[in-house]
Coordinates of C-alpha atoms in Angstrom, one line a residue:
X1 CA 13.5 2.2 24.9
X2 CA 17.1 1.5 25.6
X3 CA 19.5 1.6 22.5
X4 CA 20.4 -2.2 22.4
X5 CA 24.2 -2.2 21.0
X6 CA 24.5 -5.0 18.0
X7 CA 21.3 -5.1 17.3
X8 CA 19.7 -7.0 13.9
X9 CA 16.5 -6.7 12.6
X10 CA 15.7 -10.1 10.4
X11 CA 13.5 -8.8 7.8
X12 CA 12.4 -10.9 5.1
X13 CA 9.5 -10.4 2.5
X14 CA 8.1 -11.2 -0.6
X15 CA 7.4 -8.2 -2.2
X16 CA 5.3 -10.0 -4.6
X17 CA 1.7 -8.3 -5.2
X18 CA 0.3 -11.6 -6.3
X19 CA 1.3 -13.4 -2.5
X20 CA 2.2 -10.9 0.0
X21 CA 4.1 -11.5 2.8
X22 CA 6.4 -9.9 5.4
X23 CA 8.1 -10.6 8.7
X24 CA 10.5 -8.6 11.0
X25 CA 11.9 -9.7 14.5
X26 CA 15.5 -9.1 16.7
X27 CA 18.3 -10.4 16.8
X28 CA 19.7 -9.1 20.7
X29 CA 23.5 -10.3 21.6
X30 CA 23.0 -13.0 23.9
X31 CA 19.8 -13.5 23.7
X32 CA 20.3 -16.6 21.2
X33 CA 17.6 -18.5 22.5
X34 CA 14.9 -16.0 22.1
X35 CA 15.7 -15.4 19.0
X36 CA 15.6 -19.1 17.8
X37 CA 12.3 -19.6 19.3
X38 CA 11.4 -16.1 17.5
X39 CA 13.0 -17.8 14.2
X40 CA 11.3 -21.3 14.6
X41 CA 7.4 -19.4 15.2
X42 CA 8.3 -17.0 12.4
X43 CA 8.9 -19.5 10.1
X44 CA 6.0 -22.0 11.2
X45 CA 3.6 -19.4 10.2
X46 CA 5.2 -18.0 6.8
X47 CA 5.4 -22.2 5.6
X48 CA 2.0 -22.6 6.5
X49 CA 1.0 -19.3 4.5
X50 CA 3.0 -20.9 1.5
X51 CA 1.8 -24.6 2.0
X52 CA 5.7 -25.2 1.9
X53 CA 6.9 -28.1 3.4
X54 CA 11.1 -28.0 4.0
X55 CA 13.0 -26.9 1.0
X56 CA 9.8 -27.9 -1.3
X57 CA 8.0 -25.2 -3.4
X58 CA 4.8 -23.0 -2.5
X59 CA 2.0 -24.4 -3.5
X60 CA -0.1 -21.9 -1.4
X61 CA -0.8 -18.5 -0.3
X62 CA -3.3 -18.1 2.5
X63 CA -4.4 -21.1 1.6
X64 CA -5.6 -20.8 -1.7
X65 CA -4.0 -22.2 -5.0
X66 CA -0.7 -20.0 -5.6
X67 CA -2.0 -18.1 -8.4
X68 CA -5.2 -17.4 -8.0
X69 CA -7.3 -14.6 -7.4
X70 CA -7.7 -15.6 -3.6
X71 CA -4.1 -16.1 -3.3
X72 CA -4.0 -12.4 -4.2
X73 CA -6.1 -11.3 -1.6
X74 CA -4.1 -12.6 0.9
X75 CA -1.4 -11.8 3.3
X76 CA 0.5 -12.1 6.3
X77 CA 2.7 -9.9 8.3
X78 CA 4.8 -10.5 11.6
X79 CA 6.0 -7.8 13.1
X80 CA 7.2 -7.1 16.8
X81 CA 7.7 -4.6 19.4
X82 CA 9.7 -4.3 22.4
X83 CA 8.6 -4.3 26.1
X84 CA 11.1 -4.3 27.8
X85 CA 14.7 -4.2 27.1
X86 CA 16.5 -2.9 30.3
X87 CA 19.4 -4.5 33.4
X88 CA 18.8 -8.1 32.8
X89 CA 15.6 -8.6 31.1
X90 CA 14.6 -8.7 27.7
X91 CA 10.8 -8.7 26.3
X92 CA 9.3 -8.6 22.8
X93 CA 5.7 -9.1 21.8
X94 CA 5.3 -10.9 18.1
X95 CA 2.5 -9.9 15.9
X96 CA 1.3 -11.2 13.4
X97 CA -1.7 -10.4 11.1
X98 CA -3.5 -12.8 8.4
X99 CA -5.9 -12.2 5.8
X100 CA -8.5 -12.8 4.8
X101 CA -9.4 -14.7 8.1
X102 CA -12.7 -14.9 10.4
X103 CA -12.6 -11.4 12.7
X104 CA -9.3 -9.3 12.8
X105 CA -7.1 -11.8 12.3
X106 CA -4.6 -10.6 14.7
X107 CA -2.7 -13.1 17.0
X108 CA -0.1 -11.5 19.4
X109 CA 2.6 -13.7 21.6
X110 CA 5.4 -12.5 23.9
X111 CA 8.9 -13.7 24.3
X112 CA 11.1 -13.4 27.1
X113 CA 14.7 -13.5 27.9
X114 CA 16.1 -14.0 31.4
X115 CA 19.8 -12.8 31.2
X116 CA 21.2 -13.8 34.9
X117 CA 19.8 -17.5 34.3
X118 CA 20.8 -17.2 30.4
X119 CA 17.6 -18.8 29.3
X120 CA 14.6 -17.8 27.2
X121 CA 10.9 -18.0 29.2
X122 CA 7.4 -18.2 28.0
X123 CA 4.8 -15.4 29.5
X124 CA 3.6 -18.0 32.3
X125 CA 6.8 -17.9 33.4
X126 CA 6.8 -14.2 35.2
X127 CA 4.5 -16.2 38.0
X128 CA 5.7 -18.3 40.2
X129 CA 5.2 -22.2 40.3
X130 CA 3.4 -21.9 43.3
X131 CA 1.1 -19.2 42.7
X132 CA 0.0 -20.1 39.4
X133 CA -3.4 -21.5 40.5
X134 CA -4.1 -18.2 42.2
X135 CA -3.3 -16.5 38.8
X136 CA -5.4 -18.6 37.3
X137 CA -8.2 -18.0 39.4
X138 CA -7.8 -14.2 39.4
X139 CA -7.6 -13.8 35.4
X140 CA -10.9 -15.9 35.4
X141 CA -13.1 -14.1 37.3
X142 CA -12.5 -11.2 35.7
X143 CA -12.9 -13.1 32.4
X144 CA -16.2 -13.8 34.1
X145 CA -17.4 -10.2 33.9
X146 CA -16.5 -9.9 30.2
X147 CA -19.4 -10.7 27.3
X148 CA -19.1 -14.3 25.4
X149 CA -15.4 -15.0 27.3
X150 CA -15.6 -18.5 28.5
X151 CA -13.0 -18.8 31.4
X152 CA -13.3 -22.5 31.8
X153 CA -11.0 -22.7 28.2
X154 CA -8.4 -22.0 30.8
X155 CA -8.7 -24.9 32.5
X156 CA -6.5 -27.1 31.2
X157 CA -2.7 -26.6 32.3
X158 CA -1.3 -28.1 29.2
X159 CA -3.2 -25.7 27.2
X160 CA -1.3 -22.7 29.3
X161 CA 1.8 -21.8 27.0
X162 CA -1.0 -21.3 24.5
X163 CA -4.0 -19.9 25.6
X164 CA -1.9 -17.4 28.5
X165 CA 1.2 -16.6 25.9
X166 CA 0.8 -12.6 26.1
X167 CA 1.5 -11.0 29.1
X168 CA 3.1 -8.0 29.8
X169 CA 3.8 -5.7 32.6
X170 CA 2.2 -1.8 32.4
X171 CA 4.6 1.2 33.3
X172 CA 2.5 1.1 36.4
X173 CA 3.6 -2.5 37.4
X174 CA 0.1 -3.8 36.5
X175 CA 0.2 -7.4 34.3
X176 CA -2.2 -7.3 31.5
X177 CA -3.0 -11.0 29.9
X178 CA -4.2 -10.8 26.5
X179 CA -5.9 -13.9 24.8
X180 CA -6.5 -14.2 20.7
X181 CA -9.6 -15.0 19.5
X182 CA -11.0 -18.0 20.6
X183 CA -9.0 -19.3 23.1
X184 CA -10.9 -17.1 26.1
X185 CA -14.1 -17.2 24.7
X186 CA -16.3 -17.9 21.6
X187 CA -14.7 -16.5 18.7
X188 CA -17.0 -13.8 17.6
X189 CA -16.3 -12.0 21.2
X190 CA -12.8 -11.2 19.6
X191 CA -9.6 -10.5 21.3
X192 CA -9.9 -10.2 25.1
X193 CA -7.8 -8.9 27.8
X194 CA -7.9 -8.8 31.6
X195 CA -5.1 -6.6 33.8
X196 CA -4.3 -7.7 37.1
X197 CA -3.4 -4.4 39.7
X198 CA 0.0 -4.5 40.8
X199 CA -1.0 -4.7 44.2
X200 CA -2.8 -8.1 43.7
X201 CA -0.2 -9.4 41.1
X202 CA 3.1 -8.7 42.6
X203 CA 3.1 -11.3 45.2
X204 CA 2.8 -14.1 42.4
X205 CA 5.6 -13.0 40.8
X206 CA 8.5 -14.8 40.2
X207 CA 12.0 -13.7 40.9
X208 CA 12.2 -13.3 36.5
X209 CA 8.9 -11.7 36.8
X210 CA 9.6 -9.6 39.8
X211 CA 13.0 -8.4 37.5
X212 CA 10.6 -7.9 34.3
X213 CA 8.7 -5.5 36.3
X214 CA 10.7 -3.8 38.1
X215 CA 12.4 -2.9 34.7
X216 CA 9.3 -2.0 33.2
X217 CA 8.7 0.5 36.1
X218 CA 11.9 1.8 36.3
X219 CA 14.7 0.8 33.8
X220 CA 18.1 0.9 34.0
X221 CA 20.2 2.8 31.9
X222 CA 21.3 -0.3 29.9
X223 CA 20.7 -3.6 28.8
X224 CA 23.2 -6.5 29.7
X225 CA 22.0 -10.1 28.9
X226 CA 25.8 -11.0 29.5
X227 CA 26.6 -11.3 25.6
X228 CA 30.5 -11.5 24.4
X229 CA 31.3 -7.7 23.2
X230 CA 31.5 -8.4 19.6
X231 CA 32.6 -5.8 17.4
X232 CA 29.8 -3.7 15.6
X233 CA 30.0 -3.2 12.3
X234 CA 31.5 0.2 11.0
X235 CA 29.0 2.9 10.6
X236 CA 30.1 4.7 7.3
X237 CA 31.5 8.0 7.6
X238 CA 31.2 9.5 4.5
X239 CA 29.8 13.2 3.3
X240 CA 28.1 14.6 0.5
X241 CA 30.4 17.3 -1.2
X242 CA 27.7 19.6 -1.9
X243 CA 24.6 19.8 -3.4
X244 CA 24.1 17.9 -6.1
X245 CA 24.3 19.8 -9.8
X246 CA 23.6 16.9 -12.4
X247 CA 21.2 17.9 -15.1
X248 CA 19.2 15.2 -16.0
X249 CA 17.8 17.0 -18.9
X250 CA 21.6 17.1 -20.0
X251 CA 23.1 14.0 -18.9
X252 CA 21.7 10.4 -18.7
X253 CA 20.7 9.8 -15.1
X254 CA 19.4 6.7 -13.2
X255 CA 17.5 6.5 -9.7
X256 CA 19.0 3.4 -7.2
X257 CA 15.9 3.0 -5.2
X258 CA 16.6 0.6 -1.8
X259 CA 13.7 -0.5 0.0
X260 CA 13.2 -2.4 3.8
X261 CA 15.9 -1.3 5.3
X262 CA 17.6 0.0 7.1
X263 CA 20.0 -3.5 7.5
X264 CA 23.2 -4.3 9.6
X265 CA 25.7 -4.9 8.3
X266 CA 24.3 -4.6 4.5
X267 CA 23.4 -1.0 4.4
X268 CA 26.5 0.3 5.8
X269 CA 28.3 -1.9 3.4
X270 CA 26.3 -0.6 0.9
X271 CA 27.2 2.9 1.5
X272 CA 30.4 2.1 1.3
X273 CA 29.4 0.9 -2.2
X274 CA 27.9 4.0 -3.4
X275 CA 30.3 6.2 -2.3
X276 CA 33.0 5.3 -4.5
X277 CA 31.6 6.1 -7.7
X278 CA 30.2 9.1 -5.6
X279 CA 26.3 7.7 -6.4
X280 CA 23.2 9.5 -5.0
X281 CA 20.1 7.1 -3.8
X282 CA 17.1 7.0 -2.2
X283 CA 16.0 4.4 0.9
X284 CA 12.2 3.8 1.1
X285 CA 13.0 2.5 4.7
X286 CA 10.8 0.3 7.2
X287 CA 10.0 2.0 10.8
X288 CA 10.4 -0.3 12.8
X289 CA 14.1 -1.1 11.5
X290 CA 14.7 2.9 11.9
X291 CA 14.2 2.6 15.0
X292 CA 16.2 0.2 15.6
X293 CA 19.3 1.7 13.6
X294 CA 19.0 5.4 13.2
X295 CA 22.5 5.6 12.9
X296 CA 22.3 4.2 9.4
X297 CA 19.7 6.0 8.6
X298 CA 22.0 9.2 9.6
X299 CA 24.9 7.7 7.9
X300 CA 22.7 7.9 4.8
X301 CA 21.5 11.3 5.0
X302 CA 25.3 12.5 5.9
X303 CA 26.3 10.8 2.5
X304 CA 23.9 12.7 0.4
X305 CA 21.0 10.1 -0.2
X306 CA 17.5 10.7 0.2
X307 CA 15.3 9.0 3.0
X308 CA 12.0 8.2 2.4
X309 CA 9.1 6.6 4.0
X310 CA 8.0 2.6 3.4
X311 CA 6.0 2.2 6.5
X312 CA 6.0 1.0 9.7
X313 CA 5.8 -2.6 9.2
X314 CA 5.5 -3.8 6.0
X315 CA 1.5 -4.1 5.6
X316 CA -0.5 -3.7 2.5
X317 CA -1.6 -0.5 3.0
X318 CA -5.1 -0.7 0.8
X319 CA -6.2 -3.1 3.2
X320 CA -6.2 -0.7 6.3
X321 CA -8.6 2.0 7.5
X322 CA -7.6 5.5 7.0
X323 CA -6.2 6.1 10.1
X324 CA -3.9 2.7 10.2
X325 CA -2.5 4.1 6.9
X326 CA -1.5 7.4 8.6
X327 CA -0.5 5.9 11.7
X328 CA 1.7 3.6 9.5
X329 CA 3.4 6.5 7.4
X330 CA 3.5 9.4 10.3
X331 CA 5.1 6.9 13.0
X332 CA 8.1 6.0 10.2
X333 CA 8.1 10.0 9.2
X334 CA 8.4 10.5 13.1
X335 CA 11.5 8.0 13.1
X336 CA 13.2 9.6 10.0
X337 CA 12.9 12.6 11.5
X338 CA 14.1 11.8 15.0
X339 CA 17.3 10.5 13.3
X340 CA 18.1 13.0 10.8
X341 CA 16.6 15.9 11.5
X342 CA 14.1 16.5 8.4
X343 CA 10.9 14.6 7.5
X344 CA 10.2 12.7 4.2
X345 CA 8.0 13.6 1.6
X346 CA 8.3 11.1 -0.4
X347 CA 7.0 7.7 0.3
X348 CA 6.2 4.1 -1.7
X349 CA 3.6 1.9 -0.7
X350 CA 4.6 -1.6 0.0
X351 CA 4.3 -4.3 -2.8
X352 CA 3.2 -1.0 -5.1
X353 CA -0.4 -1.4 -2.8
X354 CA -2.3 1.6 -3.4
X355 CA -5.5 3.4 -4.4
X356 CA -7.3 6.0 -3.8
X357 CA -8.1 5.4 0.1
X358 CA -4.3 5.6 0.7
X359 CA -3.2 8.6 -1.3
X360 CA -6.4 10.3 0.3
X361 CA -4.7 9.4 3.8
X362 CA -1.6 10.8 3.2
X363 CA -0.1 14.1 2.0
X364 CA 3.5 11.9 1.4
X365 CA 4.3 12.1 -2.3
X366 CA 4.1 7.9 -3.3
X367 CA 6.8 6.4 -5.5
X368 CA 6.7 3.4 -7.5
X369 CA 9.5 1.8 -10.2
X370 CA 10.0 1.3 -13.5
X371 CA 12.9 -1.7 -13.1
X372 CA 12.2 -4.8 -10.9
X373 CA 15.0 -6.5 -10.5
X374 CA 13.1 -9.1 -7.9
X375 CA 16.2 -9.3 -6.3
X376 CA 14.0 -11.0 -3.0
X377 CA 13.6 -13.9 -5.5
X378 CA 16.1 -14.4 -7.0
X379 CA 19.7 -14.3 -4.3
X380 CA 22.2 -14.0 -6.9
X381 CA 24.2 -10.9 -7.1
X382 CA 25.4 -11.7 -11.2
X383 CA 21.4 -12.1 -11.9
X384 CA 20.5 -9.0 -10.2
X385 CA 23.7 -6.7 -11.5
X386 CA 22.3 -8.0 -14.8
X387 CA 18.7 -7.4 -14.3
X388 CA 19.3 -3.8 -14.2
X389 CA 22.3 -3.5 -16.8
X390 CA 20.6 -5.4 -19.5
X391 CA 17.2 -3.3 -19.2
X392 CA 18.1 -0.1 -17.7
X393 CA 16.4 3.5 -19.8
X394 CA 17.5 6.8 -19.2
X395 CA 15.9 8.2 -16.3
X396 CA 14.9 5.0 -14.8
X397 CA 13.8 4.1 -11.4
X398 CA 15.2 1.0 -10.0
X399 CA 13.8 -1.1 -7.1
X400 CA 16.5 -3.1 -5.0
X401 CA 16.6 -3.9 -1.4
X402 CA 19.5 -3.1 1.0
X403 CA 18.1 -6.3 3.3
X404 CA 19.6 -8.9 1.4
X405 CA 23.5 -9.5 1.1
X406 CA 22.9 -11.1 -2.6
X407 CA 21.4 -7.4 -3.7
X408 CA 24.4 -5.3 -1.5
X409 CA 26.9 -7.4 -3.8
X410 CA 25.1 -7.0 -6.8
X411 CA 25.5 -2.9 -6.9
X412 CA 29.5 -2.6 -7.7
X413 CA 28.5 -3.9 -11.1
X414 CA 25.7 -2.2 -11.7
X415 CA 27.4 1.1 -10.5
X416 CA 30.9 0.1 -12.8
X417 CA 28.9 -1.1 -15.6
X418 CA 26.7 2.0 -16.0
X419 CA 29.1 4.6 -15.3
X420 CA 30.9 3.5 -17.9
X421 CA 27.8 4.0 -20.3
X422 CA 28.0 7.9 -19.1
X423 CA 24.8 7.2 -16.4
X424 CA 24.6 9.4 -13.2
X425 CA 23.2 8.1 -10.0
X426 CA 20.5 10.6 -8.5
X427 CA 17.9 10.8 -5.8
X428 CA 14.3 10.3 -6.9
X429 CA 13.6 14.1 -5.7
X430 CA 16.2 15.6 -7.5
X431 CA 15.5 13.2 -10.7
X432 CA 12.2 14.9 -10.5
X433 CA 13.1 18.5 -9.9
X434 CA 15.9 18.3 -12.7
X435 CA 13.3 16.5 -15.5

C-alpha cells in the first residue's frame, strides 16, 4: 500500500473486561468527508452497543443491562483496511464485529473518496447512473446460482446504499459485491458475495469507478487527494546510550507499559517525554496502527524501548479460533518486524482476555499489569499522574495508553515524581531478566 503522508489512526477503546469495546479508522489529509462519514457510522454503532443516547451514560452493553454477566460476554470491534489508496482515489473497507449475535456477526461497508471532484462516494457510486439497472441484473443472476440468496431483496433502489454498500475492485480489475447477512438472502445462508469479470463490469463503470480501478490494477507511486501540505509532526530523534545496566535487584525499578498505539502526534510527544529523564518502556502496540506509522514504532526502538505485540485489531482474543489468534499476533509480529528489524516476544492480550486456548496458540511470552490507572476512563492527566504515584510498588508494572493526549500529559509527573523517590524506568524484558 502506498505510505499516506499525515496519516491518523482514531483509535478508541474501552479496555474494560466487564464491556468490551474497540474501534480504529483514518484520518487521510483531504479526505475530510470520508472520514466524517467514517466518524458518524463508528459512532452510531459504539452508542448503540452502550445504549447511550448524546452525552447521557451507558446503560448498556450489547444490549444487556451494564453489569451483568451478558454484558460481559459481549463485544464489539470496528476495524478497517485499505483498498485502495493511490493518484486520486482513496478506498477503505469498515469492519465491524458484534457479539454475541445470530451467525458471525460480521458486517463489512466500504468508503470512498474521489479526490479530483473532492467528495466522498458510497460503493454504488463506482457504476454509472445509467448502467446501474444492468448491474443490478448481473449481480442477481448470479445471486441466483447461490443456496438460500434471495435476489429479489435487491429490488428496491432506496434500499441500494444498504444492501450493495461493499464493493471493491480485485488486483485483476474484477468488482466483487459483498452482502451481510440477511440483506441477499435468508439469514442462516450467511455472508454472500458475487464478483463480476472485468470484462463484463468495466463498461458500467463510472469515470470514479473507472479511476478506482485503474488504481487498484496499477497504482501510482502516490496518493494526492489535493490536501493543504500541513506540517507532520516531528518524528523523535533520540538514541539509547547503551545497553541498559540497572539492577533491579539493587535499585528500585518500575515498568511504563503503553498500549494501542502507535498514535500521531501522542507517541512521538511522548518520547520526547521519556527521554528526558532517560526512561526505558515497553509499547504493547496495535497492527493495524504499525502499519500505519512504523516510523514511531522505529523511533521507539532507536530510543531504547521495547516493542511488543497487542494484536492486530483490538479483539478479545479468547473468543477466536486458534488460528484467528495467530493470525492476529503473527500479522502485528510481521509489522514490528518490518519496521524495526527484530520480532517481539513478548505480547499482552487485549482487555487481559486470555486462557488456555490463546497461550496454546501462541509461543509470544503474554504480559499483564499490576497498576491500572484506567486512564481510557478517566481523561485527566492530574488523576492519572496520581493513579500511579499514590499506588506504585517496587517493581511494578504499569498499564497506560500512548492513544490518548490526557495519558501523554500525565507522564512528566509520574516520571518527576518517582525519580525523585530513587525509581528507575525499565522495559518489562529487562525487569524480568534483572529480578
Amino acid at each position: 500500500m502506498t505510505r499516506i503522508k499525515g496519516i491518523r489512526i482514531i483509535s478508541h477503546n474501552s479496555e474494560d473486561h466487564t464491556c468490551k469495546w474497540a474501534t480504529g479508522y483514518p484520518d487521510v489529509p483531504g479526505a475530510t468527508a470520508m472520514t466524517a462519514a467514517m466518524k458518524e457510522k463508528v459512532e452510531e454503532r459504539v452508542d448503540a452497543f452502550l445504549g447511550q443516547e448524546g452525552d447521557g451514560p451507558a446503560t448498556l452493553c450489547g444490549g444487556a443491562p451494564a453489569g451483568t454477566e451478558a454484558a460481559r460476554d459481549a463485544e464489539l470491534n470496528v476495524s478497517f483496511s485499505f483498498l485502495v489508496a493511490s493518484g486520486d482515489v482513496l478506498g477503505v473497507r469498515l469492519t465491524t464485529v458484534q457479539a454475541p449475535t445470530a451467525g458471525d456477526g460480521i458486517d463489512t461497508r466500504t468508503y470512498w473518496y474521489d479526490g479530483k471532484d473532492k467528495v466522498h462516494k458510497s460503493a454504488p457510486e463506482l457504476i454509472a447512473d445509467g448502467s446501474r439497472n444492468a448491474f443490478l441484473t448481473a449481480v442477481q443472476e448470479r445471486l441466483k446460482k447461490k443456496e438460500g440468496a434471495d435476489p429479489t431483496l435487491l429490488d428496491d433502489p432506496a434500499d441500494h446504499d444498504f444492501s450493495l454498500d461493499d464493493m471493491a475492485f480485485t488486483a485483476d480489475g474484477d468488482l466483487t459485491v459483498v452482502f451481510d447477512r440477511g440483506t441477499a438472502g435468508v439469514p442462516a445462508g450467511g455472508r454472500y458475495s458475487v464478483t463480476l469479470p472485468r470484462t463484463t463490469v468495466s463498461p458500467w463503470l463510472s469515470d470514479f469507478g473507472m479511476r478506482v480501478q485503474k488504481q487498484t490494477v496499477s497504482p501510482s507511486t502516490g496518493l494526492d487527494l489535493g490536501a493543504t501540505d500541513a506540517p507532520a509532526p516531528p518524528v523523535p530523534t533520540h538514541t539509547a546510550d547503551g545497553e541498559d545496566t540497572t539492577d533491579c535487584a539493587k535499585v528500585k525499578c518500575v515498568a511504563l507499559t503503553f498500549d494501542d498505539g502507535p498514535a500521531a502526534p501522542y507517541t512521538g510527544t511522548l518520547l520526547d517525554h521519556l527521554a528526558q529523564y532517560d526512561a526505558r518502556a515497553t509499547f504493547f502496540t496495535v497492527g493495524q496502527n504499525v502499519a500505519a506509522h512504523p516510523e514511531l514504532v522505529r523511533a521507539e526502538a532507536r530510543a531504547g524501548h521495547e516493542i511488543a505485540n497487542h494484536s492486530w485489531n483490538h479483539p478479545d482474543l479468547t473468543r477466536l479460533t486458534p488460528a484467528e489468534i495467530r493470525s492476529q499476533l503473527t500479522r502485528t509480529n510481521a509489522a514490528i518486524e518490518a519496521a524495526t528489524g527484530k520480532e517481539p516476544t513478548l505480547f499482552r492480550p487485549p482487555y487481559g482476555a486470555i486462557n488456555g486456548k490463546v497461550r496454546s496458540a501462541t509461543g509470544l511470552s503474554p504480559v499483564l499489569w499490576d497498576l491500572d490507572t484506567e486512564d481510557w476512563k478517566y481523561p485527566d492527566a492530574s488523576r492519572v499522574a496520581q493513579s500511579v504515584t499514590s499506588k506504585v510498588d517496587r517493581n511494578d508494572v504499569i498499564l497506560l495508553h500512548d492513544i490518548h493526549a490526557t495519558s501523554v500529559e500525565a507522564v512528566p509527573g509520574i516520571l518527576r515524581t518517582l525519580t525523585a523517590r530513587g525509581f528507575h524506568f525499565v522495559t518489562i524484558s529487562h525487569l524480568r531478566d534483572t529480578l
